[in-house]
Short mmCIF file of C-alpha atoms in Angstrom, two decimals:
data_model
loop_
_atom_site.label_atom_id
_atom_site.label_comp_id
_atom_site.label_asym_id
_atom_site.label_seq_id
_atom_site.Cartn_x
_atom_site.Cartn_y
_atom_site.Cartn_z
CA MET A 328 11.44 18.41 -46.01
CA ARG A 329 8.58 16.63 -46.19
CA LEU A 330 8.92 14.99 -42.61
CA TRP A 331 10.31 16.93 -41.46
CA ALA A 332 8.25 19.94 -41.40
CA LEU A 333 5.65 17.48 -40.25
CA LEU A 334 8.27 16.90 -37.13
CA ARG A 335 8.08 19.91 -36.98
CA ARG A 336 4.11 20.89 -36.15
CA ALA A 337 3.89 17.73 -33.74
CA THR A 338 3.66 17.75 -30.25
CA ALA A 339 3.74 16.27 -27.01
CA ALA A 340 0.07 14.13 -27.48
CA ASP A 341 1.77 13.76 -31.14
CA ALA A 342 5.53 11.91 -29.34
CA ALA A 343 2.89 10.39 -26.70
CA VAL A 344 1.21 8.17 -28.84
CA PHE A 345 4.82 7.30 -31.40
CA VAL A 346 6.76 6.87 -28.16
CA ALA A 347 3.34 4.03 -27.05
CA ALA A 348 3.77 2.43 -30.13
CA LEU A 349 7.25 1.90 -30.38
CA ALA A 350 6.84 0.79 -26.77
CA LEU A 351 3.64 -1.94 -28.41
CA LEU A 352 6.07 -2.97 -31.42
CA ALA A 353 8.51 -3.67 -29.04
CA ALA A 354 6.63 -5.59 -26.59
CA LEU A 355 5.79 -7.76 -29.77
CA LEU A 356 9.34 -8.05 -30.86
CA ARG A 357 10.59 -9.13 -28.24
CA PRO A 358 10.10 -13.15 -27.66
CA THR A 359 10.76 -13.35 -31.73
CA LEU A 360 14.08 -11.07 -31.28
CA SER A 361 14.92 -13.16 -27.57
CA GLU A 362 14.16 -16.71 -29.16
CA ARG A 363 16.38 -15.22 -32.50
CA GLU A 364 19.39 -14.93 -29.85
CA LEU A 365 18.79 -17.95 -28.15
CA GLN A 366 18.83 -19.89 -30.80
CA ALA A 367 22.93 -18.20 -32.20
CA ARG A 368 23.24 -19.74 -28.81
CA VAL A 369 22.61 -22.15 -28.82
CA GLN A 370 24.19 -22.96 -32.99
CA SER A 371 27.33 -22.05 -32.03
CA ALA A 372 27.91 -23.93 -28.74
CA ILE A 373 26.66 -26.89 -31.08
CA ALA A 374 29.29 -25.80 -33.28
CA ASP A 375 31.34 -25.48 -30.74
CA VAL A 376 31.27 -28.83 -28.94
CA ASP A 377 31.29 -30.71 -32.74
CA LEU A 378 35.10 -28.87 -33.23
CA VAL A 379 35.74 -29.84 -29.21
CA THR A 380 34.52 -33.03 -30.61
CA ALA A 381 36.42 -34.22 -33.53
CA SER A 382 39.47 -32.46 -32.15
CA ALA A 383 40.39 -34.94 -29.46
CA ARG A 384 38.84 -38.04 -31.67
CA ALA A 385 41.20 -36.93 -34.02
CA SER A 386 44.09 -36.30 -30.74
CA ARG A 387 42.71 -39.33 -29.54
CA GLY A 388 43.32 -41.16 -33.13
CA SER A 389 46.59 -40.04 -33.73
CA ARG A 390 48.52 -40.36 -30.20
CA GLY A 391 46.23 -43.51 -29.42
CA ARG A 392 44.74 -41.91 -25.75
CA TRP A 393 42.11 -39.19 -25.43
CA PRO A 394 43.41 -35.74 -24.18
CA THR A 395 44.18 -34.88 -21.04
CA SER A 396 41.58 -32.86 -19.40
CA ALA A 397 41.47 -29.42 -18.98
CA PRO A 398 39.72 -26.68 -16.52
CA PRO A 399 36.80 -25.31 -17.70
CA GLY A 400 37.79 -22.68 -20.44
CA GLU A 401 41.12 -23.46 -20.39
CA VAL A 402 42.27 -25.98 -23.21
CA PRO A 403 44.09 -29.07 -23.31
CA PRO A 404 47.75 -29.48 -24.39
CA GLU A 405 46.89 -31.41 -27.09
CA LEU A 406 44.29 -29.27 -28.12
CA GLY A 407 46.10 -26.29 -28.77
CA VAL A 408 45.11 -25.69 -32.36
CA LEU A 409 41.82 -23.66 -30.74
CA ALA A 410 43.76 -22.08 -28.47
CA THR A 411 42.36 -18.70 -30.00
CA PRO A 412 41.40 -15.30 -29.02
CA ASP A 413 37.82 -16.23 -31.48
CA GLY A 414 38.14 -20.40 -30.43
CA PRO A 415 35.82 -22.71 -28.56
CA PHE A 416 36.67 -22.42 -25.41
CA SER A 417 36.68 -18.10 -25.65
CA ARG A 418 33.37 -17.50 -25.62
CA PRO A 419 31.17 -15.36 -22.71
CA GLU A 420 28.63 -17.14 -23.24
CA TYR A 421 29.58 -20.20 -21.77
CA GLU A 422 32.03 -22.67 -21.19
CA LEU A 423 33.40 -25.51 -22.93
CA ALA A 424 35.54 -27.54 -21.33
CA TRP A 425 37.37 -31.32 -21.61
CA THR A 426 37.84 -34.06 -19.15
CA THR A 427 38.32 -37.94 -19.20
CA TRP A 428 36.23 -40.65 -17.21
CA GLU A 429 37.16 -44.04 -16.62
CA VAL A 430 34.16 -47.02 -16.79
CA VAL A 431 35.08 -50.84 -16.05
CA ASP A 432 33.98 -53.36 -18.14
CA SER A 433 33.42 -57.20 -17.34
CA VAL A 434 36.37 -59.05 -19.82
CA VAL A 435 36.05 -62.92 -20.03
CA ALA A 436 39.08 -63.70 -18.09
CA PRO A 437 41.31 -66.56 -18.99
CA PRO A 438 41.12 -69.52 -16.14
CA GLU A 439 43.38 -69.53 -13.80
CA ALA A 440 45.93 -72.08 -13.24
CA ALA A 441 45.07 -74.96 -11.70
CA PRO A 442 47.63 -76.26 -9.26
CA PRO A 443 48.99 -79.67 -10.53
CA PRO A 444 46.49 -82.64 -9.62
CA THR A 445 48.26 -85.27 -6.74
CA PRO A 446 47.55 -88.75 -7.23
CA GLY A 447 44.26 -90.16 -6.54
CA ASP A 448 42.40 -87.43 -6.43
CA ALA A 449 39.27 -86.99 -8.21
CA PRO A 450 39.09 -86.14 -11.82
CA ARG A 451 38.86 -82.28 -11.75
CA THR A 452 35.83 -80.30 -13.27
CA PRO A 453 36.74 -78.41 -16.57
CA ALA A 454 37.85 -74.62 -15.03
CA THR A 455 34.96 -72.09 -16.67
CA PRO A 456 35.82 -68.84 -18.00
CA ARG A 457 36.01 -65.65 -15.62
CA MET A 458 35.05 -61.82 -15.63
CA ALA A 459 37.64 -60.27 -15.41
CA PRO A 460 37.57 -56.02 -14.52
CA VAL A 461 38.94 -53.31 -17.60
CA THR A 462 39.09 -50.28 -16.64
CA ARG A 463 38.27 -47.86 -20.06
CA GLU A 464 38.88 -43.87 -20.49
CA LEU A 465 35.71 -42.02 -21.89
CA GLY A 466 35.97 -38.35 -23.71
CA ALA A 467 33.68 -36.10 -22.09
CA VAL A 468 32.71 -32.20 -23.93
CA ALA A 469 30.43 -30.68 -20.48
CA VAL A 470 29.44 -26.80 -21.24
CA HIS A 471 28.92 -24.74 -18.14
CA ALA A 472 26.40 -21.71 -18.76
CA GLY A 473 23.64 -20.15 -16.34
CA ASP A 474 21.49 -20.83 -19.08
CA GLU A 475 19.52 -23.57 -18.96
CA VAL A 476 16.93 -22.92 -21.96
CA LEU A 477 21.20 -22.98 -23.51
CA LEU A 478 22.04 -26.95 -21.57
CA ALA A 479 18.11 -27.90 -22.19
CA GLU A 480 18.48 -27.35 -26.14
CA LEU A 481 21.72 -28.16 -25.98
CA LEU A 482 19.92 -31.95 -24.44
CA ALA A 483 17.26 -31.88 -26.72
CA HIS A 484 19.85 -31.95 -29.46
CA TYR A 485 22.66 -34.83 -27.87
CA GLY A 486 19.42 -36.53 -27.03
CA ARG A 487 19.50 -38.10 -22.81
CA GLY A 488 20.94 -41.40 -23.63
CA SER A 489 24.55 -40.13 -24.11
CA SER A 490 24.00 -36.89 -22.22
CA PHE A 491 23.24 -35.63 -19.47
CA VAL A 492 22.61 -31.93 -17.23
CA LEU A 493 24.72 -32.01 -13.52
CA ASP A 494 23.65 -28.65 -11.69
CA THR A 495 25.09 -25.35 -14.62
CA MET A 496 26.63 -27.84 -16.32
CA TRP A 497 25.97 -29.86 -19.45
CA MET A 498 27.86 -32.70 -20.74
CA VAL A 499 27.54 -35.24 -23.21
CA VAL A 500 30.42 -39.25 -22.84
CA LEU A 501 31.78 -39.43 -25.95
CA PRO A 502 31.68 -42.68 -27.26
CA GLU A 503 34.70 -45.29 -28.54
CA ARG A 504 33.70 -44.78 -32.04
CA SER A 505 31.51 -42.72 -33.43
CA GLU A 506 28.82 -42.41 -34.93
CA SER A 507 30.44 -42.90 -38.45
CA GLN A 508 32.31 -45.33 -37.16
CA ALA A 509 30.49 -48.03 -35.66
CA ALA A 510 27.93 -46.90 -39.35
CA GLY A 511 30.66 -47.76 -41.36
CA PRO A 512 31.97 -51.53 -42.81
CA MET B 899 28.46 81.51 -75.12
CA ALA B 900 31.52 82.43 -75.97
CA ARG B 901 33.76 81.88 -78.88
CA LYS B 902 36.97 81.04 -78.67
CA LYS B 903 39.18 81.62 -81.30
CA LYS B 904 41.95 83.93 -80.77
CA PRO B 905 44.51 84.17 -78.48
CA PRO B 906 43.98 85.77 -74.74
CA SER B 907 47.06 88.10 -74.91
CA ARG B 908 46.02 89.75 -78.29
CA LYS B 909 42.79 91.73 -79.08
CA ARG B 910 42.08 92.56 -82.38
CA GLY B 911 38.71 94.69 -82.52
CA LYS B 912 37.13 96.05 -84.96
CA ARG B 913 34.03 98.51 -84.93
CA THR B 914 32.13 97.57 -87.69
CA GLY B 915 29.62 100.49 -87.45
CA LYS B 916 26.38 102.18 -86.10
CA LYS B 917 23.36 100.38 -86.37
CA GLY B 918 20.64 102.52 -85.56
CA ARG B 919 16.65 100.51 -85.01
CA GLY B 920 14.55 103.99 -83.80
CA LYS B 921 14.29 103.91 -80.49
CA SER B 922 14.93 100.94 -79.33
CA ARG B 923 18.40 99.86 -77.29
CA LYS B 924 19.68 96.95 -77.65
CA LYS B 925 22.65 95.43 -76.22
CA GLN B 926 24.37 92.26 -77.44
CA THR B 927 28.20 91.46 -77.37
CA ARG B 928 29.99 89.26 -78.83
CA GLN B 929 33.33 88.33 -77.18
CA LYS B 930 35.52 86.24 -79.62
CA GLY B 931 39.14 84.59 -78.98
CA ALA B 932 38.98 84.91 -75.26
CA ALA B 933 40.90 83.09 -73.37
CA ALA B 934 39.54 80.31 -72.27
CA ASP B 935 39.60 81.93 -67.71
CA ALA B 936 37.64 84.11 -68.67
CA SER B 937 35.58 81.48 -71.66
CA ALA B 938 34.62 78.94 -68.00
CA GLU B 939 33.74 83.25 -65.54
CA ALA B 940 31.28 84.35 -68.08
CA PRO B 941 28.61 82.35 -67.14
CA ALA B 942 26.41 81.12 -70.83
CA GLU B 943 24.09 83.02 -71.06
CA ALA B 944 21.25 84.52 -74.42
CA PRO B 945 23.77 86.62 -75.98
CA ALA B 946 21.53 88.92 -76.44
CA GLU B 947 20.64 90.08 -72.65
CA ALA B 948 24.30 89.07 -72.14
CA PRO B 949 25.33 92.62 -71.06
CA SER B 950 28.78 93.50 -72.26
CA VAL B 951 31.51 91.12 -70.15
CA GLY B 952 32.28 92.57 -66.47
CA SER B 953 35.82 93.52 -67.18
CA ALA B 954 34.36 96.43 -69.56
CA GLU B 955 32.88 99.35 -68.92
CA ALA B 956 30.72 101.66 -70.75
CA ASP B 957 30.59 105.34 -71.02
CA ALA B 958 26.87 105.42 -72.39
CA GLY B 959 26.26 109.23 -71.30
CA ALA B 960 29.77 110.06 -73.40
CA GLY B 961 29.86 107.84 -75.87
CA THR B 962 32.90 106.28 -75.38
CA ALA B 963 33.72 103.36 -73.89
CA THR B 964 36.65 102.34 -71.86
CA LEU B 965 37.66 98.55 -72.22
CA GLU B 966 40.36 97.60 -69.45
CA ALA B 967 39.65 94.00 -68.97
CA PRO B 968 42.68 92.46 -70.50
CA SER B 969 41.08 89.37 -71.50
CA ALA B 970 37.66 91.36 -72.92
CA ALA B 971 36.69 91.35 -76.13
CA ALA B 972 35.98 95.04 -77.52
CA VAL B 973 32.57 94.70 -76.84
CA VAL B 974 31.22 98.63 -76.58
CA ASP B 975 27.45 99.46 -76.02
CA SER B 976 26.27 103.14 -76.57
CA GLU B 977 22.99 104.09 -75.48
CA ASP B 978 21.07 104.58 -78.61
CA ASP B 979 23.06 102.75 -80.78
CA VAL B 980 24.19 99.23 -81.20
CA THR B 981 27.80 98.47 -81.69
CA VAL B 982 28.89 94.95 -83.04
CA VAL B 983 32.40 94.49 -83.29
CA ASP B 984 33.40 92.38 -85.59
CA LEU B 985 37.10 90.57 -84.82
CA ASP B 986 37.24 88.72 -87.63
CA THR B 987 38.13 90.99 -89.71
CA ASP B 988 40.98 92.95 -90.92
CA GLU B 989 39.69 95.77 -92.16
CA HIS B 990 39.04 97.63 -89.67
CA ALA B 991 40.77 95.62 -87.49
CA ALA B 992 42.23 97.30 -84.08
CA ILE B 993 45.06 96.31 -82.03
CA VAL B 994 44.32 96.56 -78.71
CA ASP B 995 46.99 95.78 -75.72
CA LEU B 996 45.05 94.73 -73.07
CA ASP B 997 47.61 94.35 -71.22
CA ALA B 998 49.40 97.50 -70.57
CA ASP B 999 46.75 99.56 -68.50
CA ASP B 1000 47.27 103.16 -70.78
CA ASP B 1001 46.52 100.79 -74.07
CA ILE B 1002 42.46 102.83 -74.38
CA VAL B 1003 40.81 102.14 -77.30
CA VAL B 1004 38.44 105.17 -77.45
CA LEU B 1005 36.05 104.32 -79.56
CA ASP B 1006 33.83 106.72 -80.70
CA LEU B 1007 30.63 104.67 -80.84
CA ASP B 1008 28.62 107.96 -82.20
CA ALA B 1009 29.46 107.63 -85.23
CA ASP B 1010 28.25 105.89 -88.84
CA ILE B 1011 29.62 104.36 -90.68
CA ASP B 1012 29.20 103.37 -94.29
CA ASP B 1013 29.46 99.25 -95.01
CA GLY B 1014 27.17 98.39 -97.68
CA GLY B 1015 24.97 96.59 -95.57
CA ALA B 1016 28.12 93.69 -94.09
CA THR B 1017 26.73 94.59 -90.62
CA ASP B 1018 23.50 93.58 -91.24
CA GLU B 1019 25.09 89.93 -92.59
CA VAL B 1020 26.96 89.78 -89.89
CA GLU B 1021 23.97 90.28 -87.48
CA LEU B 1022 22.12 87.28 -88.89
CA LEU B 1023 25.13 84.61 -88.92
CA ILE B 1024 25.64 85.21 -85.46
CA ALA B 1025 21.62 85.59 -85.09
CA GLU B 1026 20.96 81.64 -86.63
CA THR B 1027 24.65 80.41 -85.02
CA LEU B 1028 22.95 80.49 -81.90
CA ALA B 1029 20.25 79.53 -82.60
CA ILE B 1030 21.19 75.70 -84.46
CA ALA B 1031 25.05 75.63 -83.05
CA PRO B 1032 24.09 72.97 -80.36
CA GLU B 1033 25.34 74.11 -75.85
CA GLU B 1034 29.44 73.12 -75.60
CA ASP B 1035 30.93 72.60 -72.25
CA GLY B 1036 32.16 74.87 -70.30
CA ASP B 1037 35.58 72.68 -69.45
CA ALA B 1038 36.16 72.75 -74.14
CA ASP B 1039 39.05 71.50 -74.46
CA PRO B 1040 40.81 74.68 -76.00
CA ASP B 1041 42.44 73.29 -78.69
CA GLU B 1042 39.70 72.36 -80.63
CA PRO B 1043 38.90 73.27 -83.06
CA ALA B 1044 36.20 75.66 -84.07
CA ILE B 1045 32.93 74.70 -85.70
CA ASP B 1046 31.94 75.46 -89.08
CA LEU B 1047 29.02 77.00 -88.99
CA ASP B 1048 28.22 76.49 -92.46
CA ALA B 1049 28.11 72.52 -91.32
CA ASP B 1050 25.88 74.28 -88.57
CA LEU B 1051 23.36 75.38 -90.46
CA GLU B 1052 23.78 72.36 -92.81
CA GLU B 1053 21.34 70.50 -89.96
CA ALA B 1054 17.41 70.48 -89.09
CA PRO B 1055 17.19 73.23 -86.49
CA GLY B 1056 16.75 71.24 -82.90
CA GLU B 1057 18.41 68.42 -84.00
CA ARG B 1058 21.30 66.47 -83.01
CA PRO B 1059 23.64 64.08 -84.56
CA VAL B 1060 23.03 60.59 -82.81
CA THR B 1061 25.81 59.00 -81.85
CA GLU B 1062 26.78 55.09 -82.35
CA THR B 1063 26.73 54.69 -78.26
CA GLU B 1064 23.55 56.41 -78.37
CA ALA B 1065 21.74 54.21 -80.63
CA ALA B 1066 23.30 51.36 -79.54
CA ALA B 1067 21.23 51.80 -75.75
CA THR B 1068 18.60 53.09 -78.15
CA GLU B 1069 18.55 48.98 -80.09
CA ALA B 1070 19.13 47.53 -76.58
CA GLU B 1071 16.83 48.67 -74.53
CA PRO B 1072 12.76 48.67 -74.85
CA ALA B 1073 11.25 50.69 -77.01
CA PRO B 1074 8.95 52.49 -73.30
CA ALA B 1075 6.44 53.28 -75.56
CA ASP B 1076 5.56 50.27 -75.79
CA SER B 1077 4.27 49.73 -72.56
CA ALA B 1078 3.60 52.60 -72.25
CA ARG B 1079 1.09 51.62 -74.86
CA GLN B 1080 -0.65 48.54 -72.45
CA GLU B 1081 -4.00 49.67 -71.27
CA ILE B 1082 -4.69 48.50 -67.64
CA ASP B 1083 -8.44 47.00 -66.88
CA LEU B 1084 -9.11 48.71 -63.55
CA GLY B 1085 -12.31 47.06 -63.50
CA PRO B 1086 -15.73 48.30 -62.70
CA VAL B 1087 -16.40 50.98 -60.45
CA SER B 1088 -17.33 49.85 -57.25
CA SER B 1089 -20.42 51.44 -55.67
CA PRO B 1090 -20.21 53.24 -52.45
CA GLU B 1091 -22.38 50.29 -51.02
CA VAL B 1092 -19.98 48.04 -52.15
CA ARG B 1093 -16.84 49.34 -50.69
CA ASP B 1094 -18.55 49.56 -47.07
CA ARG B 1095 -19.60 46.33 -47.32
CA LEU B 1096 -16.05 44.60 -48.77
CA LEU B 1097 -14.77 46.38 -45.47
CA ALA B 1098 -17.03 45.27 -43.02
CA ALA B 1099 -16.62 41.84 -44.04
CA ALA B 1100 -12.89 42.92 -44.29
CA LEU B 1101 -13.18 44.77 -40.04
CA ALA B 1102 -15.21 41.30 -39.15
CA HIS B 1103 -12.81 39.14 -40.29
CA ALA B 1104 -10.08 41.16 -38.82
CA GLU B 1105 -11.67 40.95 -35.39
CA HIS B 1106 -12.34 37.33 -36.19
CA LYS B 1107 -8.11 36.49 -35.88
CA ASP B 1108 -7.80 39.20 -33.38
CA ALA B 1109 -10.24 36.68 -31.11
CA ARG B 1110 -8.72 33.63 -31.63
CA TYR B 1111 -5.50 34.83 -29.98
CA ARG B 1112 -7.90 36.00 -27.50
CA VAL B 1113 -8.68 33.57 -25.77
CA PRO B 1114 -6.27 32.07 -23.72
CA PHE B 1115 -4.23 28.76 -23.74
CA ALA B 1116 -6.61 26.59 -21.69
CA GLY B 1117 -4.52 23.45 -21.68
CA PRO B 1118 -4.33 20.59 -24.50
CA THR B 1119 -7.41 20.16 -27.47
CA SER B 1120 -9.39 17.67 -27.30
CA THR B 1121 -7.54 16.40 -30.64
CA ALA B 1122 -4.35 16.64 -28.03
CA ARG B 1123 -6.98 15.36 -25.36
CA GLY B 1124 -7.21 11.99 -27.33
CA LYS B 1125 -4.43 11.58 -27.76
CA LEU B 1126 -3.07 10.46 -24.86
CA LEU B 1127 -5.23 9.37 -24.42
CA ALA B 1128 -4.43 6.34 -26.76
CA ALA B 1129 -0.80 6.12 -26.17
CA SER B 1130 -2.21 5.79 -22.86
CA VAL B 1131 -4.50 3.01 -23.99
CA VAL B 1132 -1.35 1.52 -26.59
CA LEU B 1133 0.91 1.61 -23.34
CA LEU B 1134 -1.03 -0.50 -21.36
CA ALA B 1135 -1.26 -2.41 -24.23
CA ALA B 1136 2.49 -3.13 -25.12
CA GLY B 1137 3.24 -4.12 -20.87
CA VAL B 1138 0.38 -6.22 -21.70
CA ALA B 1139 2.52 -7.59 -23.62
CA ALA B 1140 5.81 -7.66 -22.17
CA VAL B 1141 4.28 -9.88 -19.08
CA ALA B 1142 2.56 -12.23 -21.63
CA PRO B 1143 2.63 -11.89 -25.24
CA PRO B 1144 0.08 -13.11 -27.27
CA GLY B 1145 0.14 -16.51 -28.84
CA TRP B 1146 0.42 -14.99 -32.19
CA ALA B 1147 3.28 -12.85 -31.67
CA ARG B 1148 4.95 -16.02 -29.79
CA PRO B 1149 7.64 -17.93 -31.98
CA ASP B 1150 8.13 -21.67 -30.30
CA PRO B 1151 8.93 -22.25 -26.90
CA PRO B 1152 12.80 -23.45 -26.07
CA ALA B 1153 13.67 -26.15 -24.87
CA GLN B 1154 12.60 -27.22 -21.67
CA LEU B 1155 13.80 -29.11 -18.21
CA GLY B 1156 11.87 -31.11 -17.21
CA ALA B 1157 11.19 -32.97 -13.90
CA ALA B 1158 11.93 -36.00 -16.11
CA ASP B 1159 14.69 -35.17 -17.34
CA ARG B 1160 16.54 -33.81 -14.68
CA ALA B 1161 15.95 -37.43 -12.73
CA HIS B 1162 17.40 -39.10 -16.03
CA SER B 1163 20.60 -36.58 -15.98
CA LEU B 1164 20.90 -37.44 -11.99
CA ARG B 1165 20.91 -40.45 -12.28
CA VAL B 1166 22.67 -40.80 -15.71
CA ALA B 1167 25.74 -39.35 -13.54
CA LEU B 1168 25.95 -41.51 -10.06
CA VAL B 1169 25.94 -44.21 -12.32
CA LEU B 1170 28.85 -42.00 -14.55
CA GLN B 1171 30.55 -41.45 -10.41
CA ALA B 1172 30.10 -44.56 -9.65
CA GLN B 1173 31.96 -45.62 -12.75
CA GLN B 1174 35.23 -43.90 -11.75
CA VAL B 1175 34.87 -45.29 -7.50
CA GLU B 1176 35.37 -48.75 -9.63
CA ALA B 1177 37.97 -47.82 -11.73
CA PHE B 1178 40.12 -46.25 -8.87
CA ARG B 1179 39.35 -49.68 -7.42
CA VAL B 1180 40.17 -52.30 -9.65
CA ARG B 1181 43.64 -49.70 -10.10
CA ALA B 1182 43.70 -49.57 -5.93
CA GLN B 1183 42.17 -52.70 -4.77
CA ARG B 1184 40.50 -51.07 -2.52
CA LEU B 1185 37.89 -48.21 -1.42
CA PRO B 1186 39.55 -44.61 -1.81
CA ALA B 1187 38.51 -42.71 1.35
CA ALA B 1188 36.48 -40.05 -0.28
CA LEU B 1189 35.97 -38.38 -4.04
CA ASP B 1190 38.56 -36.40 -3.54
CA GLU B 1191 41.33 -39.09 -3.94
CA VAL B 1192 38.82 -40.35 -7.39
CA GLY B 1193 40.37 -37.20 -9.52
CA ALA B 1194 37.28 -37.18 -11.94
CA VAL B 1195 34.04 -35.58 -9.87
CA LEU B 1196 30.31 -34.41 -10.93
CA PRO B 1197 29.15 -31.11 -8.59
CA GLY B 1198 26.17 -32.66 -5.92
CA VAL B 1199 27.37 -35.83 -5.89
CA ARG B 1200 28.30 -37.02 -2.28
CA TYR B 1201 29.96 -39.84 -1.15
CA VAL B 1202 29.56 -42.41 1.72
CA ARG B 1203 31.25 -45.22 2.37
CA SER B 1204 30.00 -47.87 4.06
CA GLY B 1205 32.61 -51.31 4.90
CA ASN B 1206 35.76 -52.25 2.67
CA ARG B 1207 33.24 -52.80 0.71
CA ALA B 1208 30.38 -50.69 0.10
CA TYR B 1209 29.93 -47.35 -0.51
CA GLN B 1210 26.65 -45.12 -1.87
CA LEU B 1211 26.43 -41.82 -3.92
CA ILE B 1212 23.66 -39.92 -3.08
CA VAL B 1213 22.91 -36.72 -5.19
CA TYR B 1214 19.68 -34.77 -4.35
CA GLU B 1215 17.11 -33.05 -6.71
CA ALA B 1216 15.99 -29.89 -6.58
CA ASP B 1217 12.89 -30.27 -4.19
CA GLY B 1218 14.80 -32.20 -1.79
CA ASN B 1219 14.47 -35.42 -3.03
CA ALA B 1220 17.55 -38.14 -2.33
CA ILE B 1221 18.61 -39.92 -4.97
CA VAL B 1222 21.42 -42.99 -3.92
CA TYR B 1223 23.45 -45.37 -6.24
CA ASP B 1224 24.45 -48.29 -3.52
CA SER B 1225 27.40 -50.50 -4.78
CA ALA B 1226 25.53 -53.33 -3.04
CA SER B 1227 23.63 -53.65 -5.70
CA PRO B 1228 25.69 -53.00 -8.20
CA ILE B 1229 24.25 -51.57 -11.43
CA ASP B 1230 25.81 -53.52 -14.84
CA ALA B 1231 28.22 -51.11 -16.29
CA PRO B 1232 26.18 -49.02 -19.31
CA GLY B 1233 28.48 -51.73 -21.51
CA ALA B 1234 26.80 -49.21 -24.01
CA LEU B 1235 28.83 -45.94 -23.37
CA GLY B 1236 30.63 -47.21 -25.63
CA ALA B 1237 27.60 -46.54 -28.18
CA GLY B 1238 25.64 -44.48 -26.06
CA TRP B 1239 24.27 -46.24 -22.89
CA ALA B 1240 21.04 -45.92 -21.13
CA ALA B 1241 20.47 -44.83 -18.31
CA PRO B 1242 20.06 -47.87 -15.48
CA GLU B 1243 18.35 -48.32 -12.48
CA VAL B 1244 19.03 -46.65 -9.78
CA ALA B 1245 17.89 -47.80 -5.80
CA PRO B 1246 15.56 -44.51 -5.14
#
């Protein structure tokens, strides 16, 4: 009742002061509110990337290979459990993508079989081991978003050793073994 | 005041005699046994002044009275004498048939009857009864029993018995005498000078109040102007804070992509794309004609084939500088790709 009495006696000048004070308060609180909103998006993206990574590793462990690649926003067939309306592939702020990449490693190959020596030839030197290229597949989780700050936050979180930002995409290449597995006995 | 005691059909009258009282002339009429309607028509007035009921005609000069009204009592007056007719007395009763036109009783008012003082007693009793008896409503129930005149006499004159309803009302209501007894202090009597001074002050106050309303509205007052000025300043500060918020109101800045981060990301992307080309060459024993044959292609990477054994991958930085990966100077594939690979050296 007292507040109502004050409002009834308010003038246009009082309203102007009130609006100006609200504007100042909003201007001062806007950075904090924006930061909180950004952190919420970052945490959501990190959680989604970790979820997809764990699911892909589980699929690789059970099937012996990584899930097949899928366009951004689409769930690979091997990760069907994540195809939910509120799943990681259905975020309005960004789109997740699962991709696979091939890398070539050089491995030591057995020496080639030499032709049998003919009589009178000098004795041959023993064959040296040689390097042979082999391919292997890697999995990667990509986040497509127009928010550069979000991509930068993801790069800072996962490190520059295994992730990079290209245009509007951030990608992390999953190692063969997880860190927990690498640190294990 | 009329008394009803007898049915109106028959009247019994008694001439009780003549009472002389010198030269004074009185007329007393008593009607008893009249019908209820007749009682209503005859207004209750003082009995001593009430003339004979309108239905009776008296001829004082002849000393006779003629009763023509059917319900009238036998009340007869003479010029010089007062005659009281006691209808209850059987001794001198005379039945008069008032319904018949020829039932005319002629009373000899001049006749002197000696009743031994009974007339005086009756007159005294009537006078006391009329003075003491309470007033009765004209619409009284005809079946109501006659009032015991003796009982009335026992009460004090002028007093009326208090009913139970009146007693309860008297107890419920506060005594008005108590409030009436409260004294009101009207204060000292003011002098004309004081009154004039108070009147002048009141008039000045009223004039002041009127003058406030006569002032035309000339825009915001100084207080309102001050408020508007303050609002403008606060609004300006809000604009400044929105464009460049102060440090204390600004949280830690979020991560930003620097030039080094962008260059490093481009180099890693070139190595990853080159790995796809090398993987294709291992499988197909040739170089792809375009990146579309490889399958996985990173955005913004251009592929240039130079001969059958060499190729280049080119990406451009934001400032237009090109970063080139040349297969002629191969870079060890990041064998640490499985355990976190570092950015290889790429020829600019």
